[in-house]
CSV table of C-alpha atoms and ligand atoms in Angstrom, one decimal:
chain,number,residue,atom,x,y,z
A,1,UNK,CA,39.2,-2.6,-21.4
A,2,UNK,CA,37.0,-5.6,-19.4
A,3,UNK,CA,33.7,-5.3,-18.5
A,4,UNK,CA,34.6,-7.3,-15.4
A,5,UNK,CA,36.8,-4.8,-13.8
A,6,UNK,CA,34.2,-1.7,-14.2
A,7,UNK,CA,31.6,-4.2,-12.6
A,8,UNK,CA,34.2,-4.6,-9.7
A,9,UNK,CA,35.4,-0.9,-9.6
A,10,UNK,CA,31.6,0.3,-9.4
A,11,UNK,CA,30.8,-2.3,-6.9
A,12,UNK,CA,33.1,-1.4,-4.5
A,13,UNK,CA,32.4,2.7,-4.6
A,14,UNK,CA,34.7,3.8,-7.3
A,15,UNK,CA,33.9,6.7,-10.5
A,16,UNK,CA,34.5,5.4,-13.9
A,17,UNK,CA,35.9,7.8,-16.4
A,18,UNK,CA,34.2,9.0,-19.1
A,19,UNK,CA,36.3,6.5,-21.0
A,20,UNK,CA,35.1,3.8,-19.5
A,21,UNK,CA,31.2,4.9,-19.8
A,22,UNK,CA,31.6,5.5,-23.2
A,23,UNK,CA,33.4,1.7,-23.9
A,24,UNK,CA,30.2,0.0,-21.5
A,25,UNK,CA,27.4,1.9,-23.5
A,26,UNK,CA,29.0,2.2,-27.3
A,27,UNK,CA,30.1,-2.5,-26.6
A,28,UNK,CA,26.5,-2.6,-25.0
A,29,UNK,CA,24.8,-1.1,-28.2
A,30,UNK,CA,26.7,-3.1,-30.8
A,31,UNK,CA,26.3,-6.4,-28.9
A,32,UNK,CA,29.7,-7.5,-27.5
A,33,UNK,CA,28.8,-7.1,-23.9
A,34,UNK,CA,26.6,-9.8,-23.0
A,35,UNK,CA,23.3,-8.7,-20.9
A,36,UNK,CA,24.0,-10.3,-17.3
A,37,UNK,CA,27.6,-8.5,-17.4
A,38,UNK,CA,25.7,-5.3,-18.0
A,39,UNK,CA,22.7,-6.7,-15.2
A,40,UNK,CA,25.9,-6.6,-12.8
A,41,UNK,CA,26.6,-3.2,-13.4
A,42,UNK,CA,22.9,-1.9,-12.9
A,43,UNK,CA,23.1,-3.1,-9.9
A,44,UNK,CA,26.0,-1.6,-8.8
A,45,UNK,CA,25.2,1.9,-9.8
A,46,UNK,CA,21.9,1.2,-7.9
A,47,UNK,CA,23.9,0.8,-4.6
A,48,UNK,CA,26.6,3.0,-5.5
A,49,UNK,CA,25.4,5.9,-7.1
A,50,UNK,CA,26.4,7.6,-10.0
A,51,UNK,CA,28.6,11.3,-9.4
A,52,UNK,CA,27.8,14.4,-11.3
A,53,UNK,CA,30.2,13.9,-13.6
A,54,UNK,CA,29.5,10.0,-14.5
A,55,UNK,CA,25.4,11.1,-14.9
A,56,UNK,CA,26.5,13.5,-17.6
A,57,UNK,CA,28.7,11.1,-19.1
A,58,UNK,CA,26.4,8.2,-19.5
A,59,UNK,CA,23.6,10.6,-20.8
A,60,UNK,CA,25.9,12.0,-23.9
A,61,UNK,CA,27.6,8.3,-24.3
A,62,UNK,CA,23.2,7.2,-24.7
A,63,UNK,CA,22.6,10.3,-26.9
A,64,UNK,CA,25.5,9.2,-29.3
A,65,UNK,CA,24.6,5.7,-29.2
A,66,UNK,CA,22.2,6.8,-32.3
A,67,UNK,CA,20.8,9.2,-34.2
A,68,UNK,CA,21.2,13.2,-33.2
A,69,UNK,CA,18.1,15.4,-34.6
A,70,UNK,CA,19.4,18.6,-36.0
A,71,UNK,CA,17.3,21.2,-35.4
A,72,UNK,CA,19.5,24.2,-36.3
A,73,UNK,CA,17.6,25.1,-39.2
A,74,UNK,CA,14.9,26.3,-37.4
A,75,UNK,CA,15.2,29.9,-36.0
A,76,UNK,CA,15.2,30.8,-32.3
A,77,UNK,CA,15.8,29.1,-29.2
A,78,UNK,CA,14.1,25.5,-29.3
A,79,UNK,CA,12.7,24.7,-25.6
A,80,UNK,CA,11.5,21.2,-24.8
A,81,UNK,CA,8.8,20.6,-22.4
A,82,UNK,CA,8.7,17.1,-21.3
A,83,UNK,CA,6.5,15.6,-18.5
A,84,UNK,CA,7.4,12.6,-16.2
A,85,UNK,CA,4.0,11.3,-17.1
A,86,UNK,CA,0.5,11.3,-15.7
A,87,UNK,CA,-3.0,10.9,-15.8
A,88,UNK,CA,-5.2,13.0,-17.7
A,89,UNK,CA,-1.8,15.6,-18.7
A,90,UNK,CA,-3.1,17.6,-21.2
A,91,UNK,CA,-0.6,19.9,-21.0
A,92,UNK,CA,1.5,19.1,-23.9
A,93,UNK,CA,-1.5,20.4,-26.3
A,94,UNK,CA,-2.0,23.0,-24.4
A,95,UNK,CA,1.7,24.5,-24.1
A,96,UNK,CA,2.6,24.0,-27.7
A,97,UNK,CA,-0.1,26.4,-29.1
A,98,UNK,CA,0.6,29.0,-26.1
A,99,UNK,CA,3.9,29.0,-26.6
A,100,UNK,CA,4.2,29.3,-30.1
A,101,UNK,CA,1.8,32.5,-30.0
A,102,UNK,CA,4.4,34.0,-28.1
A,103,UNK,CA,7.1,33.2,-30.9
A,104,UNK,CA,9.2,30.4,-29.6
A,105,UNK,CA,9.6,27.8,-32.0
A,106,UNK,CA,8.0,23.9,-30.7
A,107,UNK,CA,9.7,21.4,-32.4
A,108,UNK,CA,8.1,18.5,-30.5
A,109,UNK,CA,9.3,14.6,-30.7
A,110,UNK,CA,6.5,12.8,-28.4
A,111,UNK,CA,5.4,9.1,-27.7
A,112,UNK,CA,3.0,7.2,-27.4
A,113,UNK,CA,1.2,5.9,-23.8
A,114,UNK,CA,1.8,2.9,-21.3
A,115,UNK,CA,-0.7,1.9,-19.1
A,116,UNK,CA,-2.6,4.3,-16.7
A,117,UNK,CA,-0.6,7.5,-18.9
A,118,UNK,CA,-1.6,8.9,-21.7
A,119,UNK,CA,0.5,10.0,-24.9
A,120,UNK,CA,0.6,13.1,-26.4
A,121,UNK,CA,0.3,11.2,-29.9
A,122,UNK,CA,-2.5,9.1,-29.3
A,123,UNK,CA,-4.4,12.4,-28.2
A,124,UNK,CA,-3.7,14.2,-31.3
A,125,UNK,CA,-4.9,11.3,-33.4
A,126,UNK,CA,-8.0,11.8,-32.1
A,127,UNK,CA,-7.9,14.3,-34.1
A,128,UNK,CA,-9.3,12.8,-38.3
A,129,UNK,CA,-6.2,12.7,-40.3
A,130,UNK,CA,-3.5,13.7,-37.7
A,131,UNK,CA,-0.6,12.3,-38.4
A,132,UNK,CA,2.9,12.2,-36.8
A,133,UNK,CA,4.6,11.1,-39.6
A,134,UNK,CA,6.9,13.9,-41.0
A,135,UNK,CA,9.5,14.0,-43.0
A,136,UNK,CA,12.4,16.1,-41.5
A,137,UNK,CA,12.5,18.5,-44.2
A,138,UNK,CA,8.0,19.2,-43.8
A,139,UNK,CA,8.6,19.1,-39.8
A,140,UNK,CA,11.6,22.0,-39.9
A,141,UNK,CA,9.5,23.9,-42.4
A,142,UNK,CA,6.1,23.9,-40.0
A,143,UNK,CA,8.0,24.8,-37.3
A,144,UNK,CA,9.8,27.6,-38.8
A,145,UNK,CA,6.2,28.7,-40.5
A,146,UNK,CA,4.2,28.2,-37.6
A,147,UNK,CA,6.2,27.7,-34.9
A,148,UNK,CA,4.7,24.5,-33.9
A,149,UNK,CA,5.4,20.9,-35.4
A,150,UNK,CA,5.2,17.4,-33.3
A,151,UNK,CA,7.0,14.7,-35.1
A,152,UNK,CA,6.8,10.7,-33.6
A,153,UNK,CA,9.7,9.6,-32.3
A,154,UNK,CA,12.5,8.5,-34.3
A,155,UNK,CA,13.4,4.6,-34.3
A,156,UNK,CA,16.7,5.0,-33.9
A,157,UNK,CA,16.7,7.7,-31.1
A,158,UNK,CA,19.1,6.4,-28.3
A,159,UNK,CA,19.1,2.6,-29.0
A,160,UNK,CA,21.1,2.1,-25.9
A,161,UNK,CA,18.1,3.8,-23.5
A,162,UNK,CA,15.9,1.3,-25.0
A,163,UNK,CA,18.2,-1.7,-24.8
A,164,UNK,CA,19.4,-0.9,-20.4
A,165,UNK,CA,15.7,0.4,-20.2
A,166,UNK,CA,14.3,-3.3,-21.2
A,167,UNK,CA,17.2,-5.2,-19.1
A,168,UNK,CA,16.5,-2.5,-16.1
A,169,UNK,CA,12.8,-3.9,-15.9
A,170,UNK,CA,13.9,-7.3,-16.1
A,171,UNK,CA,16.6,-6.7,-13.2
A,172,UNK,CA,14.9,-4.1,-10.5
A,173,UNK,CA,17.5,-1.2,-11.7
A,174,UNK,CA,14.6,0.8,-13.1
A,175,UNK,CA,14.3,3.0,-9.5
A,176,UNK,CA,17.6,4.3,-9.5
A,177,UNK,CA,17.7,8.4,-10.0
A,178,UNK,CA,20.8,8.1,-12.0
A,179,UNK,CA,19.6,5.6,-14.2
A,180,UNK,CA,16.4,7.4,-14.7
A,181,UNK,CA,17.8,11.3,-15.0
A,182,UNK,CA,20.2,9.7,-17.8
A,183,UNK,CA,17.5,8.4,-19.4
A,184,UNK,CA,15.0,10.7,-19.9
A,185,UNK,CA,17.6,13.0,-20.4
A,186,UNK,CA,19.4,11.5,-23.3
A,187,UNK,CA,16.0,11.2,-25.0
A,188,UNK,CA,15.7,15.1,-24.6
A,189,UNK,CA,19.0,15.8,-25.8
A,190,UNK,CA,19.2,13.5,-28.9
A,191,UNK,CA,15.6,15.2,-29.9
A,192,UNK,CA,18.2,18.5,-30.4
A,193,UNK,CA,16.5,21.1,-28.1
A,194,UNK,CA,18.3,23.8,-26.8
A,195,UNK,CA,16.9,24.0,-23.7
A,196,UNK,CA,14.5,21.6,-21.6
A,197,UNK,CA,11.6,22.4,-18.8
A,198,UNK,CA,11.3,19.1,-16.9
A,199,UNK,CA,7.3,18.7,-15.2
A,200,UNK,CA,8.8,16.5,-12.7
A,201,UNK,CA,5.4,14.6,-11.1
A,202,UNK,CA,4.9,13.4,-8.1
A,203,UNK,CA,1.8,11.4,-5.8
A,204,UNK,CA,-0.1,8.5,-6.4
A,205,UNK,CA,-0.3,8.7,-10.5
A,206,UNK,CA,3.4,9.6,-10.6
A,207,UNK,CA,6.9,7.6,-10.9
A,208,UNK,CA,8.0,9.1,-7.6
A,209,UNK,CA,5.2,8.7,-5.3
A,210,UNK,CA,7.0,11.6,-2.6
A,211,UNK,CA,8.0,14.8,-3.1
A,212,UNK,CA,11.8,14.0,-2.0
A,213,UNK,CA,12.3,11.6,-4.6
A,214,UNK,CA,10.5,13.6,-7.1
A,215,UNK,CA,12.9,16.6,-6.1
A,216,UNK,CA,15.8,14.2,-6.1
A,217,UNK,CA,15.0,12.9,-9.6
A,218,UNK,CA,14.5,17.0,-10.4
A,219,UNK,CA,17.5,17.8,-9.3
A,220,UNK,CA,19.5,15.5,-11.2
A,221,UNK,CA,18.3,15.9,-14.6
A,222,UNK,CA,18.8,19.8,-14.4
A,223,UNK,CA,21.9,19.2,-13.3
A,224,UNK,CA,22.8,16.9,-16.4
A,225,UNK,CA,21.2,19.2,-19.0
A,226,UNK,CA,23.2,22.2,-17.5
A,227,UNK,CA,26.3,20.2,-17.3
A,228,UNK,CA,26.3,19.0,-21.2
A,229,UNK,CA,25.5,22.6,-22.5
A,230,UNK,CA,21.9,22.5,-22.9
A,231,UNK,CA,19.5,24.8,-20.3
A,232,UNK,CA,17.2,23.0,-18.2
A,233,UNK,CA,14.6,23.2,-15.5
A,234,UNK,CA,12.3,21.5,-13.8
A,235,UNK,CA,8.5,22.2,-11.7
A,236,UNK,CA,7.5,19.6,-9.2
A,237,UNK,CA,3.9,19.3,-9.3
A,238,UNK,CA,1.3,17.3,-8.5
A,239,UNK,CA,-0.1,14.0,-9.8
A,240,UNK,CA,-1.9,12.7,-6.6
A,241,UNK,CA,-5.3,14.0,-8.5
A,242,UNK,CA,-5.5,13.8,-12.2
A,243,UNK,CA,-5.0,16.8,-14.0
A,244,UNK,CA,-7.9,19.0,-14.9
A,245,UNK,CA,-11.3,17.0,-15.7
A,246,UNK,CA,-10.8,14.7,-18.8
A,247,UNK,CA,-8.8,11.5,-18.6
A,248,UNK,CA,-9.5,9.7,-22.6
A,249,UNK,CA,-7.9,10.9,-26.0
A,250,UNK,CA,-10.9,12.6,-27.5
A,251,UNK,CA,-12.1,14.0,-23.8
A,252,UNK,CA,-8.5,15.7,-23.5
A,253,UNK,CA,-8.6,17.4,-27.1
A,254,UNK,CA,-11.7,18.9,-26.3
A,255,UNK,CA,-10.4,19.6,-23.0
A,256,UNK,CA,-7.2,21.0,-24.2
A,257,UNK,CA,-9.0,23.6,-26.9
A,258,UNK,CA,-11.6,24.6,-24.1
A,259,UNK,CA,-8.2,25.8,-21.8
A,260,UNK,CA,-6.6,27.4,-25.0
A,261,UNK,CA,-9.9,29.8,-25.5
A,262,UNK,CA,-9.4,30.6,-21.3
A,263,UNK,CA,-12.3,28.2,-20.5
A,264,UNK,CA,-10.3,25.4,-19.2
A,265,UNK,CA,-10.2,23.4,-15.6
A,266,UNK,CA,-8.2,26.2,-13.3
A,267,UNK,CA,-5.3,23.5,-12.6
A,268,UNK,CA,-5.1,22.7,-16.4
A,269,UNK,CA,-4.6,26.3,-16.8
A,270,UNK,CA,-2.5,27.0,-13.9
A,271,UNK,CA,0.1,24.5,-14.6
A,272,UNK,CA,0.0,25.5,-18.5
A,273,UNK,CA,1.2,28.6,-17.4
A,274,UNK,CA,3.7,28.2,-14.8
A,275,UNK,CA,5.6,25.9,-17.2
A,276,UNK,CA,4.6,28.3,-20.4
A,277,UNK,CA,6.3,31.1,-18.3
A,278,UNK,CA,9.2,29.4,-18.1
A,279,UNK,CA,9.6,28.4,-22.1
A,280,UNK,CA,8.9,31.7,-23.1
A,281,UNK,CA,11.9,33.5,-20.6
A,282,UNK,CA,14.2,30.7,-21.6
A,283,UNK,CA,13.1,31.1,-25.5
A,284,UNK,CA,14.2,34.5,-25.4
A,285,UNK,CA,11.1,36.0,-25.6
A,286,UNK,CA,10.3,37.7,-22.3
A,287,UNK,CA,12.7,39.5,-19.6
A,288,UNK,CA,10.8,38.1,-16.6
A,289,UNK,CA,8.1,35.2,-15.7
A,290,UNK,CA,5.5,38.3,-15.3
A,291,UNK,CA,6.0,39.4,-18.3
A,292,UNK,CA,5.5,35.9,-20.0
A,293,UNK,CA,2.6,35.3,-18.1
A,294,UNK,CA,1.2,38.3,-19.2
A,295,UNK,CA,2.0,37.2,-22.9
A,296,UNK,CA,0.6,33.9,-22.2
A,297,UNK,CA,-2.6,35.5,-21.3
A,298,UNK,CA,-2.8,37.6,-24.3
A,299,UNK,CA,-2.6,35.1,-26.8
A,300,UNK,CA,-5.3,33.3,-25.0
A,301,UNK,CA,-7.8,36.4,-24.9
A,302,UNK,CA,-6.7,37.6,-28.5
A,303,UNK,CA,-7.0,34.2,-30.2
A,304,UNK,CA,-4.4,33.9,-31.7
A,305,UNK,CA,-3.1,30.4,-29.4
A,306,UNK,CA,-6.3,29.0,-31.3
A,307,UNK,CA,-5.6,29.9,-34.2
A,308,UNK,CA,-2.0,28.4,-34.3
A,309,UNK,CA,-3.4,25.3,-33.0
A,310,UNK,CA,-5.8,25.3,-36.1
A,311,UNK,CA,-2.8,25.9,-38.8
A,312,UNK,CA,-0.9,23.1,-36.8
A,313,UNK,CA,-3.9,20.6,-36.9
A,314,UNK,CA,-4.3,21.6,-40.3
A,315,UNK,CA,-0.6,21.1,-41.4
A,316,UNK,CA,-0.5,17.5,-40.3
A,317,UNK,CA,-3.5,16.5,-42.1
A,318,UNK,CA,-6.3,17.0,-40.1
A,319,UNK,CA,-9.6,18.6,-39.9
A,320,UNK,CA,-9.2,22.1,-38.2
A,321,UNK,CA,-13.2,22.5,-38.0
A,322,UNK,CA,-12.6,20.2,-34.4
A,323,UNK,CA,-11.5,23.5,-33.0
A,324,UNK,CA,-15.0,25.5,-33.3
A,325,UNK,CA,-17.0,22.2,-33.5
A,326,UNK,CA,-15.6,19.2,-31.0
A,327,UNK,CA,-18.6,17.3,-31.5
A,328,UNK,CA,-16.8,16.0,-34.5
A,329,UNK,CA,-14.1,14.4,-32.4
A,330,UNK,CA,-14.8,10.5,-31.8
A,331,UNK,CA,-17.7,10.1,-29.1
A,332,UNK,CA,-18.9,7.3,-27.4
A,333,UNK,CA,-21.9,5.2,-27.6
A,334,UNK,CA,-22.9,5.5,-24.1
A,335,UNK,CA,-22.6,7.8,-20.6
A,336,UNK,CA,-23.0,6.8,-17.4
A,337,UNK,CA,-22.9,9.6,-14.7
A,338,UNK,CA,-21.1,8.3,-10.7
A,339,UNK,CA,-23.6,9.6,-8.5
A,340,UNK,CA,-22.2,10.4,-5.2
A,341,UNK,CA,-23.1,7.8,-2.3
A,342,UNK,CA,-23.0,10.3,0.3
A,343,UNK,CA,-22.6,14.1,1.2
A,344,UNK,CA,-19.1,15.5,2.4
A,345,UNK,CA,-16.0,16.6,0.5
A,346,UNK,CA,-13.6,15.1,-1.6
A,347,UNK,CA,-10.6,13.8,0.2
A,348,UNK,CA,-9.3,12.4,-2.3
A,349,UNK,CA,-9.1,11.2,-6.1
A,350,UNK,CA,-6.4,8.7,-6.7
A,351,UNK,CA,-4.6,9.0,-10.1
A,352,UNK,CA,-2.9,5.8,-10.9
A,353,UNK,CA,-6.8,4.5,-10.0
A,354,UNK,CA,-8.8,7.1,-12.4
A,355,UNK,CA,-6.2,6.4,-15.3
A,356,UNK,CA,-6.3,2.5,-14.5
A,357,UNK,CA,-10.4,3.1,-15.3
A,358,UNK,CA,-10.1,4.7,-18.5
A,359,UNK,CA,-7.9,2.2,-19.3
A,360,UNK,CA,-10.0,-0.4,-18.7
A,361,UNK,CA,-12.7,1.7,-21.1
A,362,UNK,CA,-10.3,1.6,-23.5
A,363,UNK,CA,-8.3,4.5,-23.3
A,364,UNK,CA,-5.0,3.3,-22.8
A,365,UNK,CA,-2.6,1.0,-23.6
A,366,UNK,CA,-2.5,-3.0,-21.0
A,367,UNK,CA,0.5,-3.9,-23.2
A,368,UNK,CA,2.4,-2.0,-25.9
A,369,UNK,CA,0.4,-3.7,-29.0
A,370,UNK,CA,-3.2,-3.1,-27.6
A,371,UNK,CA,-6.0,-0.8,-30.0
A,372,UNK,CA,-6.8,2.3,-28.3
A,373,UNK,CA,-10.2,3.5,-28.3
A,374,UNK,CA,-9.9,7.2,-28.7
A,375,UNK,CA,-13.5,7.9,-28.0
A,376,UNK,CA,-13.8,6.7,-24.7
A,377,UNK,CA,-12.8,8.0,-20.6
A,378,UNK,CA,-13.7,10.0,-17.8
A,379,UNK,CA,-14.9,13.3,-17.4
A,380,UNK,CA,-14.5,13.9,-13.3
A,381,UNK,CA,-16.8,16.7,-12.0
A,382,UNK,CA,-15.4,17.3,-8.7
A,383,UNK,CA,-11.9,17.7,-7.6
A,384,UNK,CA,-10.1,17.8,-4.1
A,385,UNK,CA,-11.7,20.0,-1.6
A,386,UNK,CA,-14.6,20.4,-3.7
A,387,UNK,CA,-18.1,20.0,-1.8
A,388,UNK,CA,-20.8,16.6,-2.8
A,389,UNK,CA,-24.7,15.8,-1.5
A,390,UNK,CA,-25.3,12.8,-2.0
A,391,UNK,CA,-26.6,11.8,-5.4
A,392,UNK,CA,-24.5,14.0,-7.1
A,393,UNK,CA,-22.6,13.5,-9.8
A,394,UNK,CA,-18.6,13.2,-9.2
A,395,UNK,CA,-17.8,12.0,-13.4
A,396,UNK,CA,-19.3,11.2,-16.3
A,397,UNK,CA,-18.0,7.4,-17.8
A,398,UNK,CA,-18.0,8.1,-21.8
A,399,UNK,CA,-17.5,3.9,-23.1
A,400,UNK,CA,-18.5,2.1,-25.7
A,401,UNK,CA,-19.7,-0.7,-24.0
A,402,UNK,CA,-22.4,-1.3,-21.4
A,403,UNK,CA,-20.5,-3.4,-19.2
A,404,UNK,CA,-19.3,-0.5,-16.9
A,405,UNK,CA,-19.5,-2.7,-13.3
A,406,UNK,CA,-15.6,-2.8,-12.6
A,407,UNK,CA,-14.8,1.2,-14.1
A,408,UNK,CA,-17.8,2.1,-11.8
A,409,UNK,CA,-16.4,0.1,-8.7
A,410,UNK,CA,-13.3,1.8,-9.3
A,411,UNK,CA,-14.5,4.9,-9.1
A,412,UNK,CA,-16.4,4.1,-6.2
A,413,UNK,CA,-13.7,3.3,-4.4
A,414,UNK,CA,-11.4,5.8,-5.0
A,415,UNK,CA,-12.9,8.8,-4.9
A,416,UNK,CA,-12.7,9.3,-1.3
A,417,UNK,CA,-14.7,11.4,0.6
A,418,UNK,CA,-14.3,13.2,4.1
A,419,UNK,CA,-17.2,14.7,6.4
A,420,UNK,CA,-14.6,17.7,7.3
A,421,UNK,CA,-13.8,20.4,4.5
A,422,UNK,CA,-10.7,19.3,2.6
A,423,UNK,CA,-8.4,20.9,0.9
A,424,UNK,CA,-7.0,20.8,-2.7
A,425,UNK,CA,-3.4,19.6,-2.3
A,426,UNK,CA,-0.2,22.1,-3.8
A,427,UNK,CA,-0.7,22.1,-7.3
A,428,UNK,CA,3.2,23.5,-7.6
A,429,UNK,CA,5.8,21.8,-4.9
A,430,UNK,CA,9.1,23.6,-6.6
A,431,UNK,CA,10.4,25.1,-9.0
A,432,UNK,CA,14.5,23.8,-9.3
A,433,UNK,CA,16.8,25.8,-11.9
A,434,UNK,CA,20.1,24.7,-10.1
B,1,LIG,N1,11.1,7.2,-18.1
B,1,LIG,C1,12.2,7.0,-18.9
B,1,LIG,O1,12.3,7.4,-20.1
B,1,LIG,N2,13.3,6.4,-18.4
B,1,LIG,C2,13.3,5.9,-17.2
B,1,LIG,O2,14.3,5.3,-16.8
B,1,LIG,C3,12.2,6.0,-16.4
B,1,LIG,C4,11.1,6.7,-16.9
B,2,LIG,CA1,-7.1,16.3,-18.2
């Protein structure tokens, strides 16, 4: 098999077989296709698309590029959440907990973040002693204990995502919906969950800044998981605000416990449990959404979410006593409150902007290697459609420094106001099962 002929069979329209998939990515992986060969490629499945059929196959040829976690020693039906990333997503803390209290096992690989998105791991290592760093045999025995276990991501976990991934930036083949759903995808899959619920975002803090490329991208990826055997799928919802009110590592964890005791922001809450619904019918452990949700709510009033998020913080080395006392979470030197300049309603709060802020303070990664500073971020007061006079305060900057001038501007500037009532945009756009 050449390269040079899948190059010219792509360019001009054609499918490749699975065959021919499989030879690109396995050569790829092991070297023996040189990068500008694979470039041409890219670029050709940018113009041409990909069909069904090739998507799936390029996902399982990624998820066989490396290792395969094996999850089958843990009871039940293993449902992975994963999130197309945002600003100020909490959700992953709050879901793992809820879920669990309803009996499906978590079994949770996560990463780190990027720029104005935050990672699931930094958040939790907020938390004194956290740790990520499980050995299979601890992580399968958590989860089959307690039902809830997050693990870091494995380093050899689809080495041919990361390789295409690093030339896709390089080329301008990262915006391509087949290249994307086969990505994220393969991830998933390699991770070994039996089913996946995608939180496809979409608006200013998301990847896909519309809702039709959002539902595109949706689309795709459930029809990939279905396709290879696994169940999948996906909400559309909204990243044009940031999620609920905390944006910052040790802001969310607070955050996070205050919406798993039913005290949490209502979109926070609302999204936990349209997607907590959804793991809990496709774990097996309700008939109907209604009858999840109503499970959902249960464990929050009873208690008993908190208290598996206090034997899961506990289990991975660190202190539990954050849960009833999240003063002894990290906390910043200094707050500054963002008095309002004028009266009127909030029109609107730009994400990518907000999260750019608390990245500035510290809160998130400019480059992969950069120190977080888990202390630090935003605490909004107002969202969307909510009311302002003048003077009032729209967030709370927690930082460790004084020097505040550029965070403030930002926030100045893009928390936009209206003199006509507003109102808060669709927290839920879709919900795509086929
Ligand atoms: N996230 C991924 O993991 N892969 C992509 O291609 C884009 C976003
Ligand atoms: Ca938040």
């Amino acid at each position: 098999m050449r390269m040079v002929d899948l190059i010219e069979k792509k360019r001009d329209g054609e499918e490749l077989t699975t065959e021919e998939i499989g030879f690109f990515i396995e050569q790829y992986t092991n070297g023996n296709i040189p990068d500008y060969q694979v470039s041409a490629l890219l670029m050709a499945i940018y113009f041409q698309d990909m069909t069904d059929r090739e998507r799936a196959d390029l996902t399982l040829a990624m998820v066989e590029s490396g290792d395969q976690i094996d999850l089958s020693e843990i009871e039940g039906i293993k449902v992975d959440k994963h999130s197309t990333g945002g600003v100020g997503d909490t959700t992953t803390l709050v879901l793992g907990p809820l879920v669990a209290a309803c009996g499906v096992p978590v079994a949770k690989m996560s990463g780190r973040g990027l720029g104005h998105t935050g990672g699931t791991i930094d958040k939790l290592e907020a938390i004194e002693g956290f740790h990520v760093e499980l050995t299979t045999e601890q992580f399968t025995k958590q989860v089959n204990e307690l039902k809830l276990a997050v693990i870091g991501q494995s380093g050899n976990l689809t080495p041919a995502d990361k390789k295409l991934y690093a030339l896709r930036d390089v080329t301008g083949t990262v915006n391509s919906i087949p290249l994307i759903a086969s990505s994220i995808m393969s991830k998933k899959i390699a991770a070994g969950a039996d089913a996946i619920v995608l939180d496809v975002k979409t608006g200013e803090g998301a990847f896909m800044k519309s809702v039709e490329d959002a539902r595109s991208l949706a689309r795709a990826m459930v029809q990939i998981g279905n396709n290879v055997g696994r169940q999948t799928m996906a909400i559309i919802s909204d990243m044009s605000q940031p999620l609920g009110f905390a944006i910052g590592n040790s802001l969310e964890v607070k955050e996070a416990i205050d919406t798993l005791r039913g005290k949490g922001p209502a979109d926070l809450t609302e999204l936990c449990l349209v997607l907590g619904s959804q793991m809990v019918v496709v774990g097996g452990k309700a008939k109907d959404l209604d009858e999840a949700r109503a499970m959902l709510r249960e464990v929050i009033e009873n208690g008993s979410a908190i208290e598996i998020l206090k034997g899961f913080i506990e289990g991975q080395g660190g202190n539990p006593a954050v849960v009833d006392s999240p003063e002894l979470l990290p906390q910043a030197q200094f707050t500054f409150e963002v008095p309002a300049k004028e009266s009127g309603y909030v029109s609107c709060i730009e994400a990518d902007e907000v999260g750019t802020a608390a990245m500035l303070l510290g809160a998130g990664r400019a480059t992969k290697d950069s120190v977080i500073d888990l202390a630090v971020g935003i605490v909004l007061h107002k969202k969307v459609g909510d009311a302002v006079k003048e003077g009032e305060s729209l967030a709370t900057i927690h930082s460790n420094s004084e020097n505040i001038e550029n965070v403030l501007a930002i926030l100045h500037k893009y928390i936009e106001f209206s003199k006509e009532p507003t109102t808060a945009p669709n927290l839920i756009e879709e919900i795509i099962t086929q």
